[in-house]
Amino acid sequence: MNESTMPAAEATSYAAEGGVALITLTSPPVNALSAKMRQGILDGLARAAADPDVRAVVITGAGRIFCAGADITEFGKPPVAPTLPDLLSGVEESVKPVVAAINGAALGGGCELTLACHGRVGSAAAAIGLPEIKLGIIPGAGGTQRLPRILAPADAFAMMLKGDPVKAPKAKALGLLDEVVEADDLLPAARRLALAFADKGDWPVTGKRSVENSPEARAAFDAAAAEARKKSGDLLNTGALIRSVEAAFDKSLDDGLAVEREEFKTLVASDQSKALRHVFFAERAAARVPGIGKDVKARKVEKVAVIGAGTMGGGISMAFANAGIAVRVIETSEDLLAKGLERIRGTYAASVKRGSLSEADLQKRMALIEGQVGLSAAGEADMIIEAAFEDMGVKREIFGELARVAKPGAVIATNTSYLDVNEIASAAPGREADVIGLHFFSPANVMRLLEVVRGDRTAPDVLETGLSIGRKIGKLPVVSGVCFGFIGNRMLAQRTRAAERLLLSGVSPSEVDDAITGFGFRMGQFAMLDLAGIDIGWRTRKAFGGFAPIGDRLAELGRFGQKTGRGFYLYPEGARKGVPDPEVAQIIAEEAEARGVSSETLTGEEIVERLFYPMVNEGTRILQEGISYRPSDIDLVWINGYGWPSWTGGPMFWADGVGLAKIVASLEAQAKRFDAPELEPAPLLRRLAEEGKGFQSLKEGA
Ligand code: 3HC
């Protein structure tokens, strides 16, 4: 045995044994490829090259991750040598064979590192992928050139376009892994493969392989690229990815790498990538909740009960069943229960028809959903989620009953979207600490956002349970304090008011919607209201106060939107896309005249300002009041719950880009024009603008 460790760069360790040098990436938590690590690997290779006793090299990761790729925090800073491409050339051209022993996720630059190795062995935990697309960039260390040299180019392109990692068995089937072995055998198997290469004196070099360039392979790629172009919308990196893979077809490895590098550099500097990197770190920050330390453990949740089998209750039940968690749906009558369960089955059946779910999975999921009548059926549940009618009286009655039937330690959640969670909790005397808000977004089986509402008396472990169960069912939990509408709907109310003001100012519904979709939303304000039903907002306004002159008039006329064939738009013969309706234009003109609002001609950009600045203002109040812990949480709410385009970073990040002083000036002018005190800039917004700062300067909380 000839073992030694190398202290030169602590991001890696080096040990030689039995003719094989083992370079271990030792940079917790995710072995990101920092400058120190890059240098450490190159030093290890040089040391292995110089040691006559060493015949081959194995690279592995310490901990549960192989390597999460480039260190994202280094982006935008001056490059530090050796660069990642330098490192990967060094690996690929190593005079001794190099095998990757992939013990966990190998992502981005981590995946590219394995592609430059001469062999790849994975344990069952290995997951290999190039998720750069999600960060607004493309692989920048050879991924776009080397992956199409291993997979069919169209498959390589699809993998990079989606950005999702593939697990070990699939990676083996694709040819990304030479072998999949038990975790205990990972290093021995990698050593065996490396020594076999050394014995043979020959090993595969990815960069020397050619890209499959048959007419069929090219046609498959061209078709996939055309489809991607169509769907990419405003995203810059789709085009860059297409151009880079085209270079893999048409150019030598070095020339292809140069094309990729240039595209990568442009994208890293782009506002889109900066925004998407902000979103990446925002998602991690959202998991940090003041007062919830590592010592706070979530309660065990094995059995879940959902009160109400309506649209929300059904969607929530499906979200649990989809994650393999048994759920009991509770209704007030057999009839309502049967209808609810039928709706759930129908939704799954539609997925089967579309081909996104197998019949066997439908059966499996339905088997996890059981129906019962009467609240006493919630007695065994570890978590109860009330999704009944949005009415304080109804909710208080249910919580009063649940306080009696819920077993000790059960978490009792409400899915209210507006109501005061503290008031609901007070209906469950003695159980207030167990009460929490879990605000799912419709359709609850699809939408990623989960607002976790922290009541004044919610126990820390109950909050932690809400967060952890949310993650378990694939949601992105974001904590909100108690206020009317919480983070998302409270800000949406501002956009609704702004949109109504625009109508009164002579901007048509379709001009408003075009400005919103032009900004990157999939759907405009009025198309969304027509789809959801104008009556919903109208009833909420009637119950809780609030006023929307046009929306209320339309609702009073029974124009509820798509379901009645008429709303802000007309839907002739069940059309899904509305057309402008002269009657609506007439109503708007009448209301504007009655209110003495004069008409204006606004550009698309001005419409965007009128719609979104008031939301930023409300977001600032939400921060000021401590309803949200950080601006980036607000960004996540809007991106994941309301379709705000992620590549602009969310409303608060976007506002920083606009400049807060500009927003303050516009709000002041709007407040005056519409005599609307709610549009007066929030004190925190004013202060930041005066100091020339942005929301990013607040970091953790206002
Ligand atoms: N660079 C810098 N920091 C990173 C990082 C990276 N590539 N990946 C993760 N981190 C940080 C996270 O911000 C987090 O920090 P925090 O604790 O301070 O919040 C910490 O590492 C742990 O991360 P997670 O909470 O995400 O840990 P998980 O265990 O849940 O997930 C993971 C691990 C699957 C590796 C996940 O972190 C991940 O997906 N990372 C990003 C992977 C990625 O996008 N790689 C591509 C990078 S770009 C690139 O390589 C360009 C190249 O082509 C040139």
Coordinates of N, CA, C and O in Angstrom, one line a residue, residues 543-601:
A543 N -68.2 40.1 0.0 CA -68.1 39.6 1.4 C -67.2 40.4 2.3 O -67.4 40.6 3.4
F544 N -66.1 40.8 1.7 CA -65.0 41.4 2.5 C -64.8 42.9 2.1 O -63.8 43.5 2.6
G545 N -65.6 43.5 1.3 CA -65.3 44.9 0.9 C -64.4 44.9 -0.3 O -63.8 43.9 -0.6
G546 N -64.4 46.0 -1.0 CA -63.6 46.1 -2.2 C -64.5 46.4 -3.4 O -65.7 46.2 -3.3
F547 N -63.9 46.9 -4.4 CA -64.7 47.5 -5.5 C -64.0 47.3 -6.8 O -62.8 47.7 -6.9
A548 N -64.7 46.8 -7.8 CA -64.1 46.8 -9.1 C -65.2 47.2 -10.1 O -66.0 46.3 -10.4
P549 N -65.2 48.5 -10.5 CA -66.4 48.9 -11.2 C -66.8 48.1 -12.4 O -68.0 47.8 -12.6
I550 N -65.8 47.7 -13.2 CA -66.2 47.0 -14.5 C -66.5 45.5 -14.1 O -67.5 45.0 -14.5
G551 N -65.6 44.9 -13.4 CA -65.8 43.5 -13.0 C -67.1 43.3 -12.3 O -67.9 42.3 -12.6
D552 N -67.5 44.2 -11.4 CA -68.7 44.1 -10.6 C -69.9 44.2 -11.6 O -70.9 43.5 -11.5
R553 N -69.8 45.2 -12.5 CA -71.0 45.4 -13.4 C -71.2 44.1 -14.3 O -72.3 43.7 -14.5
L554 N -70.1 43.6 -14.8 CA -70.2 42.4 -15.6 C -70.8 41.2 -14.8 O -71.7 40.5 -15.3
A555 N -70.3 41.1 -13.6 CA -70.9 40.0 -12.8 C -72.4 40.2 -12.5 O -73.1 39.2 -12.6
E556 N -72.7 41.4 -12.3 CA -74.2 41.7 -12.0 C -75.0 41.4 -13.2 O -76.2 41.0 -13.1
L557 N -74.4 41.4 -14.4 CA -75.1 41.1 -15.6 C -75.1 39.6 -15.9 O -75.6 39.2 -17.0
G558 N -74.5 38.9 -15.0 CA -74.4 37.4 -15.2 C -73.3 37.0 -16.2 O -73.2 35.9 -16.6
R559 N -72.4 38.0 -16.5 CA -71.3 37.7 -17.4 C -70.2 37.2 -16.5 O -69.3 37.9 -16.1
F560 N -70.2 35.9 -16.2 CA -69.2 35.3 -15.3 C -67.9 34.9 -16.0 O -67.0 34.4 -15.3
G561 N -67.8 35.0 -17.3 CA -66.6 34.6 -18.0 C -66.9 33.4 -18.9 O -68.0 33.2 -19.4
Q562 N -65.9 32.6 -19.1 CA -66.0 31.5 -20.1 C -67.2 30.6 -19.8 O -67.9 30.1 -20.8
K563 N -67.5 30.3 -18.5 CA -68.5 29.4 -18.2 C -69.9 29.9 -18.7 O -70.8 29.1 -18.8
T564 N -70.1 31.2 -18.8 CA -71.4 31.7 -19.3 C -71.2 32.2 -20.7 O -72.2 32.8 -21.3
G565 N -70.1 32.0 -21.3 CA -69.9 32.4 -22.7 C -69.6 33.9 -22.9 O -69.3 34.4 -24.0
R566 N -69.7 34.7 -21.8 CA -69.4 36.1 -21.8 C -68.8 36.6 -20.6 O -69.2 36.2 -19.5
G567 N -67.8 37.4 -20.7 CA -67.2 38.0 -19.5 C -66.5 39.3 -20.0 O -67.2 40.1 -20.6
F568 N -65.3 39.5 -19.7 CA -64.6 40.6 -20.3 C -64.5 40.4 -21.8 O -64.3 41.4 -22.6
Y569 N -64.5 39.2 -22.2 CA -64.5 38.9 -23.7 C -65.8 38.0 -24.0 O -66.5 37.6 -23.1
L570 N -66.0 37.9 -25.3 CA -67.1 37.0 -25.7 C -66.5 35.6 -26.1 O -65.4 35.6 -26.7
Y571 N -67.2 34.6 -25.8 CA -66.7 33.2 -26.2 C -67.8 32.5 -27.0 O -68.5 31.7 -26.5
P572 N -67.8 32.9 -28.3 CA -68.9 32.3 -29.1 C -68.7 30.8 -29.3 O -67.6 30.3 -29.4
E573 N -69.8 30.1 -29.1 CA -69.9 28.7 -29.3 C -68.8 27.9 -28.5 O -68.1 27.1 -29.0
G574 N -68.6 28.3 -27.2 CA -67.7 27.6 -26.4 C -66.2 27.8 -26.7 O -65.4 27.0 -26.3
A575 N -65.9 28.8 -27.5 CA -64.5 29.1 -27.8 C -63.7 29.3 -26.5 O -64.2 29.7 -25.5
R576 N -62.4 28.8 -26.5 CA -61.6 29.0 -25.3 C -60.9 30.3 -25.3 O -60.5 30.8 -24.3
K577 N -60.7 30.9 -26.5 CA -60.1 32.2 -26.6 C -61.1 33.2 -26.9 O -61.9 33.1 -27.8
G578 N -61.2 34.2 -26.0 CA -62.2 35.2 -26.2 C -62.0 36.2 -27.3 O -60.8 36.4 -27.7
V579 N -63.0 36.9 -27.7 CA -62.9 38.0 -28.7 C -63.5 39.2 -28.0 O -64.4 39.1 -27.2
P580 N -63.0 40.4 -28.4 CA -63.5 41.7 -27.8 C -65.0 41.8 -28.0 O -65.6 41.4 -29.0
D581 N -65.7 42.4 -27.0 CA -67.1 42.5 -27.1 C -67.5 44.0 -27.0 O -67.2 44.7 -26.0
P582 N -68.2 44.5 -28.0 CA -68.5 46.0 -28.0 C -69.4 46.3 -26.8 O -69.3 47.5 -26.3
E583 N -70.2 45.4 -26.3 CA -71.0 45.7 -25.1 C -70.1 46.0 -23.9 O -70.4 46.9 -23.1
V584 N -69.0 45.3 -23.8 CA -68.0 45.6 -22.7 C -67.4 47.0 -22.8 O -67.3 47.8 -21.9
A585 N -67.1 47.3 -24.1 CA -66.5 48.6 -24.4 C -67.5 49.7 -24.0 O -67.1 50.7 -23.4
Q586 N -68.8 49.4 -24.2 CA -69.8 50.4 -23.9 C -69.9 50.6 -22.4 O -70.0 51.7 -21.9
I587 N -69.9 49.4 -21.7 CA -70.0 49.5 -20.2 C -68.8 50.3 -19.6 O -68.9 51.1 -18.7
I588 N -67.6 50.0 -20.2 CA -66.4 50.7 -19.7 C -66.6 52.2 -19.9 O -66.3 53.0 -19.0
A589 N -67.0 52.6 -21.1 CA -67.2 54.0 -21.4 C -68.2 54.7 -20.5 O -67.9 55.8 -20.0
E590 N -69.3 54.0 -20.2 CA -70.3 54.5 -19.3 C -69.7 54.7 -17.9 O -69.9 55.8 -17.2
E591 N -69.0 53.7 -17.4 CA -68.4 53.8 -16.0 C -67.3 54.9 -16.0 O -67.2 55.6 -15.0
A592 N -66.5 55.0 -17.0 CA -65.5 56.1 -17.0 C -66.2 57.5 -17.0 O -65.7 58.4 -16.2
E593 N -67.2 57.6 -17.8 CA -67.9 58.9 -17.8 C -68.5 59.2 -16.4 O -68.4 60.3 -15.9
A594 N -69.2 58.2 -15.9 CA -69.8 58.4 -14.6 C -68.8 58.8 -13.5 O -69.1 59.6 -12.6
R595 N -67.6 58.3 -13.6 CA -66.5 58.7 -12.7 C -65.7 59.8 -13.1 O -64.7 60.2 -12.4
G596 N -65.9 60.4 -14.2 CA -65.1 61.5 -14.7 C -63.7 61.2 -15.0 O -62.8 62.0 -14.8
V597 N -63.4 59.9 -15.4 CA -62.0 59.6 -15.7 C -61.8 59.8 -17.2 O -62.5 59.3 -18.1
S598 N -60.8 60.6 -17.5 CA -60.5 60.9 -18.9 C -59.7 59.9 -19.5 O -59.0 59.1 -18.9
S599 N -59.8 59.8 -20.8 CA -59.1 58.7 -21.6 C -57.6 59.1 -21.8 O -57.3 60.3 -21.9
E600 N -56.8 58.1 -21.9 CA -55.4 58.3 -22.1 C -54.9 57.3 -23.2 O -55.5 56.2 -23.3
T601 N -53.8 57.7 -23.9 CA -53.2 56.7 -24.8 C -51.9 56.3 -24.1 O -51.0 57.1 -23.9

